[in-house]
Coordinates of C-alpha atoms in Angstrom, one line a residue:
M1 CA 35.5 134.3 229.9
K2 CA 39.1 134.9 229.3
P3 CA 41.1 131.9 229.6
V4 CA 43.9 131.5 232.3
F5 CA 45.6 128.6 230.4
S6 CA 46.1 128.3 226.4
I7 CA 47.4 124.9 225.2
I8 CA 48.9 124.7 221.9
A9 CA 49.0 121.6 219.8
P10 CA 50.4 121.7 216.3
I11 CA 48.8 119.0 214.0
Y12 CA 50.0 117.4 211.1
N13 CA 48.4 114.2 210.1
E14 CA 47.5 113.1 213.7
H15 CA 43.9 111.9 213.1
D16 CA 44.4 108.7 215.3
S17 CA 46.0 110.8 218.3
L18 CA 43.6 113.6 218.4
P19 CA 40.6 112.0 220.2
E20 CA 42.9 110.9 222.9
L21 CA 44.8 114.2 223.1
H22 CA 41.5 115.8 223.6
R23 CA 40.4 113.5 226.5
R24 CA 43.6 113.8 228.3
V25 CA 44.1 117.6 228.0
S26 CA 40.5 117.9 229.0
A27 CA 41.0 115.8 232.3
V28 CA 43.8 117.7 233.3
M29 CA 42.8 121.1 232.7
N30 CA 39.5 120.6 234.3
G31 CA 41.2 119.4 237.3
L32 CA 43.0 122.6 237.6
G33 CA 39.8 124.6 238.1
E34 CA 40.7 127.5 235.8
P35 CA 39.5 128.7 232.5
W36 CA 41.4 127.2 229.7
E37 CA 41.5 126.8 225.8
L38 CA 43.0 124.3 223.5
I39 CA 44.3 125.8 220.3
L40 CA 44.6 123.0 217.6
V41 CA 46.7 124.3 214.4
D42 CA 46.2 122.0 211.5
D43 CA 49.4 122.4 209.6
G44 CA 48.0 121.3 206.2
S45 CA 46.9 117.8 207.2
S46 CA 46.0 115.4 204.7
D47 CA 44.5 112.3 206.6
G48 CA 41.0 113.7 207.7
S49 CA 42.6 115.6 210.9
T50 CA 41.1 118.9 209.7
E51 CA 37.6 117.7 209.7
L52 CA 38.2 115.9 213.1
I53 CA 39.3 119.1 214.4
R54 CA 36.3 121.0 213.2
R55 CA 34.0 118.3 214.8
L56 CA 35.8 118.3 218.1
A57 CA 35.6 122.3 218.1
E58 CA 31.7 122.0 217.5
Q59 CA 31.5 119.4 220.6
D60 CA 33.8 121.5 222.9
E61 CA 33.9 125.3 223.4
H62 CA 37.4 125.0 224.8
I63 CA 38.8 124.2 221.4
R64 CA 39.9 126.9 219.1
P65 CA 40.8 125.6 215.6
V66 CA 43.4 127.3 213.4
I67 CA 43.6 126.0 210.0
F68 CA 46.4 126.7 207.5
A69 CA 46.0 127.2 204.0
R70 CA 48.9 124.6 203.5
N71 CA 51.7 122.8 205.3
F72 CA 54.2 125.6 206.8
G73 CA 56.1 123.5 209.3
H74 CA 56.0 122.6 213.0
Q75 CA 57.9 125.6 214.1
I76 CA 55.6 127.8 212.2
A77 CA 52.4 126.0 213.5
V78 CA 53.5 126.9 217.0
T79 CA 54.1 130.4 216.3
A80 CA 50.5 130.7 214.9
G81 CA 49.4 129.2 218.2
L82 CA 51.3 131.7 220.4
D83 CA 49.9 134.6 218.1
Y84 CA 46.3 133.2 218.8
A85 CA 46.6 132.1 222.6
R86 CA 44.9 134.4 225.0
G87 CA 45.9 132.9 228.3
D88 CA 48.0 134.2 230.8
A89 CA 50.1 131.0 230.6
V90 CA 50.7 129.2 227.3
V91 CA 51.8 125.5 227.2
I92 CA 53.2 123.9 224.0
I93 CA 52.6 120.4 223.7
D94 CA 53.1 117.7 220.8
A95 CA 49.8 116.2 219.5
D96 CA 51.6 112.7 219.5
L97 CA 51.1 112.4 223.2
Q98 CA 55.0 111.8 223.5
D99 CA 54.7 114.8 225.8
P100 CA 52.2 113.6 228.5
P101 CA 49.6 116.2 229.3
E102 CA 49.6 114.9 232.9
V103 CA 53.0 116.9 233.4
I104 CA 51.2 120.3 232.7
P105 CA 50.2 120.5 236.6
D106 CA 53.8 120.5 237.4
L107 CA 54.6 123.2 235.0
V108 CA 51.9 125.3 236.2
A109 CA 53.0 124.7 240.0
R110 CA 56.5 126.2 238.9
W111 CA 54.8 129.1 237.0
R112 CA 52.8 129.9 240.1
E113 CA 55.9 130.1 242.0
G114 CA 57.1 133.1 239.9
Y115 CA 59.0 131.3 237.0
E116 CA 58.0 132.8 233.6
V117 CA 59.6 129.9 231.3
V118 CA 59.1 126.3 232.8
Y119 CA 60.6 123.8 230.3
A120 CA 60.3 120.0 230.4
V121 CA 63.5 118.1 230.6
R122 CA 63.4 114.5 229.3
T123 CA 65.0 111.9 231.5
E124 CA 63.9 108.9 229.4
R125 CA 62.8 108.5 226.0
E126 CA 60.5 105.4 225.3
G127 CA 60.0 103.8 221.9
E128 CA 63.0 105.5 220.2
S129 CA 65.8 103.7 218.4
W130 CA 69.4 103.9 219.6
F131 CA 70.1 106.0 216.5
K132 CA 67.5 108.4 217.3
L133 CA 68.8 108.6 220.9
F134 CA 72.4 109.1 219.7
T135 CA 71.7 111.8 217.1
A136 CA 69.4 113.6 219.7
S137 CA 72.0 113.4 222.3
L138 CA 74.6 114.7 220.0
F139 CA 72.5 117.6 218.6
Y140 CA 71.4 119.1 222.1
R141 CA 75.2 118.8 223.2
L142 CA 76.5 120.2 219.9
I143 CA 73.8 123.1 220.0
F144 CA 74.8 123.6 223.7
R145 CA 78.5 124.2 223.3
I146 CA 78.5 126.2 219.9
T147 CA 75.6 128.6 220.1
D148 CA 75.9 132.0 221.8
V149 CA 72.7 131.3 224.1
K150 CA 72.9 128.4 226.4
I151 CA 69.9 126.1 225.5
P152 CA 69.1 123.6 228.0
M153 CA 69.9 120.1 227.0
D154 CA 67.4 117.3 226.5
T155 CA 64.5 119.7 226.1
G156 CA 62.0 120.1 223.3
D157 CA 59.2 122.5 222.6
F158 CA 57.2 121.1 225.6
R159 CA 57.0 124.0 228.0
L160 CA 55.1 126.7 229.6
L161 CA 55.4 130.4 228.8
D162 CA 54.2 133.3 230.8
R163 CA 52.2 136.1 229.0
K164 CA 55.2 138.4 229.2
V165 CA 57.3 135.9 227.3
V166 CA 54.7 135.0 224.7
N167 CA 54.2 138.8 223.9
V168 CA 58.2 139.2 223.4
L169 CA 58.2 136.1 221.2
K170 CA 55.5 137.5 219.1
T171 CA 57.6 140.4 218.0
M172 CA 60.1 138.2 216.8
R173 CA 59.2 137.1 213.2
E174 CA 62.2 135.4 211.7
R175 CA 61.3 132.7 209.4
H176 CA 63.8 130.2 210.1
R177 CA 62.7 129.5 213.8
F178 CA 64.1 127.5 216.6
L179 CA 61.7 128.2 219.4
R180 CA 63.3 126.5 222.3
G181 CA 66.4 128.7 221.4
M182 CA 64.2 131.6 221.2
A183 CA 62.7 131.1 224.3
A184 CA 66.0 130.8 225.9
W185 CA 67.3 134.1 224.4
V186 CA 64.6 136.2 225.8
G187 CA 65.7 135.6 229.2
F188 CA 63.4 136.0 232.2
R189 CA 63.1 133.3 235.1
Q190 CA 63.5 129.9 233.9
I191 CA 63.5 126.5 235.4
G192 CA 63.3 122.7 234.2
V193 CA 60.9 120.1 235.1
P194 CA 62.0 116.6 234.7
Y195 CA 59.5 114.0 232.9
K196 CA 59.4 110.7 231.3
R197 CA 59.0 111.2 227.5
A198 CA 56.5 108.4 226.4
A199 CA 56.4 106.5 223.1
R200 CA 54.3 108.0 220.3
F201 CA 50.6 107.2 220.7
A202 CA 49.9 106.3 217.0
G203 CA 51.2 107.2 213.6
S204 CA 54.9 107.9 212.5
T205 CA 57.3 110.4 213.5
K206 CA 57.0 113.8 211.7
Y207 CA 60.7 114.6 212.4
P208 CA 62.7 112.0 210.2
F209 CA 66.5 112.5 210.2
K210 CA 66.3 114.9 207.4
K211 CA 64.1 117.3 209.0
M212 CA 66.1 117.0 212.2
L213 CA 69.1 117.8 210.1
R214 CA 67.4 120.8 208.9
L215 CA 66.3 122.0 212.4
A216 CA 69.8 121.7 213.7
L217 CA 71.1 123.8 210.9
T218 CA 68.4 126.5 211.7
A219 CA 69.5 126.3 215.4
I220 CA 73.3 126.7 214.5
T221 CA 72.8 129.5 211.9
G222 CA 70.3 131.2 214.0
F223 CA 72.3 131.3 217.2
S224 CA 75.8 130.9 216.5
Y225 CA 78.7 132.6 214.2
F226 CA 80.6 129.2 214.5
P227 CA 80.4 127.9 211.0
L228 CA 81.7 131.1 209.7
Q229 CA 84.5 131.1 212.2
V230 CA 85.2 127.5 210.8
A231 CA 85.5 129.0 207.5
T232 CA 88.2 131.3 208.6
Y233 CA 90.0 128.7 210.4
L234 CA 90.1 126.3 207.4
G235 CA 91.4 129.4 205.4
F236 CA 94.1 129.7 208.1
I237 CA 95.0 126.0 208.1
A238 CA 95.1 125.9 204.2
A239 CA 97.7 129.0 204.2
G240 CA 99.7 127.6 207.1
L241 CA 100.0 124.3 205.3
A242 CA 101.2 126.4 202.2
L243 CA 103.7 128.1 204.0
I244 CA 105.1 125.0 205.5
F245 CA 105.3 122.8 202.5
I246 CA 106.6 125.4 199.9
P247 CA 110.1 125.7 201.4
I248 CA 110.1 121.9 201.8
V249 CA 109.2 121.3 198.2
V250 CA 111.9 123.8 196.9
I251 CA 114.6 122.2 198.9
E252 CA 113.5 118.7 197.9
R253 CA 113.6 119.7 194.2
L254 CA 116.9 121.5 194.6
I255 CA 118.4 118.2 196.0
G256 CA 116.8 116.2 193.1
N257 CA 114.2 114.1 195.0
Q258 CA 112.1 112.5 192.4
A259 CA 109.0 112.2 194.5
F260 CA 108.2 116.2 193.9
F261 CA 108.5 116.1 190.0
G262 CA 105.3 116.0 187.8
Q263 CA 101.8 117.1 188.5
A264 CA 100.7 115.1 191.3
T265 CA 101.7 117.4 194.0
T266 CA 100.0 120.4 192.0
L267 CA 96.7 118.3 191.6
V268 CA 96.7 117.5 195.3
S269 CA 97.1 121.0 196.4
V270 CA 94.5 122.4 193.8
L271 CA 91.7 119.8 194.9
F272 CA 92.5 120.7 198.6
L273 CA 92.3 124.5 198.4
G274 CA 89.3 123.8 195.8
G275 CA 87.5 121.8 198.5
V276 CA 88.2 124.3 201.2
Q277 CA 86.9 127.1 199.1
L278 CA 83.8 125.2 198.3
I279 CA 83.2 124.5 202.0
C280 CA 83.3 128.3 202.8
L281 CA 81.2 129.2 200.0
G282 CA 78.4 126.7 201.2
I283 CA 78.7 128.0 204.6
L284 CA 78.3 131.6 203.4
G285 CA 75.5 130.3 201.2
E286 CA 73.5 129.2 204.1
Y287 CA 73.6 132.4 205.8
I288 CA 73.0 134.4 202.6
G289 CA 70.0 132.1 201.8
R290 CA 68.4 133.0 205.2
I291 CA 68.9 136.9 204.6
Y292 CA 67.2 136.5 201.4
D293 CA 64.2 134.8 202.9
E294 CA 63.9 137.3 205.5
V295 CA 64.1 140.4 203.1
K296 CA 61.3 139.1 201.1
G297 CA 59.0 139.9 203.9
R298 CA 56.2 137.3 203.2
P299 CA 53.9 136.4 205.9
L300 CA 55.0 133.5 208.2
Y301 CA 51.8 131.7 207.4
I302 CA 48.5 131.9 205.8
V303 CA 45.3 131.0 207.8
R304 CA 42.4 129.5 206.0
E305 CA 40.0 129.4 209.1
A306 CA 40.7 131.0 212.6
P307 CA 38.6 131.6 215.5
E308 CA 35.9 134.3 215.2
N309 CA 35.7 137.4 217.4
D310 CA 39.3 136.9 218.5
S311 CA 40.8 139.5 220.8
S312 CA 44.4 138.8 219.9
Q313 CA 46.2 140.6 217.1
P314 CA 48.3 137.9 215.3
Q315 CA 51.2 139.1 213.1
K316 CA 51.9 137.4 210.1

């Protein structure tokens, strides 16, 4: 029977959380009284999660495992889940249970009202340091202000997507993916549902500061030309400063001011202009590197094991 709901959970070294995730998702979805499936996408786990996913799939026909050949990253794992999902409504949820499965009925209720993207909005975040809270808040507000698409603040990937939205997202195959931005970009009727983000059930975070920084860079370069505009502004500022100081230096030298003799002024000017040029080259390099990744045309992911007799047609 074709499922009405598909739940996607990307898995990377979540052995201790998997049984509880399965139990809570099963309790919630069975309570809805509609056919459902749980797609567990193993993103190259090395802690025994892969074997546990296989055992759970043998015990419960609702579970459909997708096993990657290696680690491809969280956003790619979610993309694979979207490719294999068969439901009319698809829910993306983290396996660490920071996104409580008990919120899913609230998302479904909004979907039944006619909304096609229902995103969960974090009102509280348990178990996170002040630095994590500060950087997360800064990240969302920066993205909201400088990107061309207005991405809702304080939202993650925890959301429900209508089948129409999923079909559109499946056609978008860029390698550097920021799915919450892509979901905002496609439009459709969207609404937020507030929830309290729980502390991680077990294990450690899979998004340390370095990965968060990389995700922020992907979001900015994928949905904004602001960094390129910054490079232009820096060029105008440098040129403007030069136009201002050249006549000043000439006049001061003519009147014999010793402060403007020697090599110090020249060195400072060269270092300043060199720094501006390197910053601009770095910004251009980020965009060019992403273009290079796209034109290679490699598949987004490689699957070692996938559901048999699958009616979907994943695009790699």
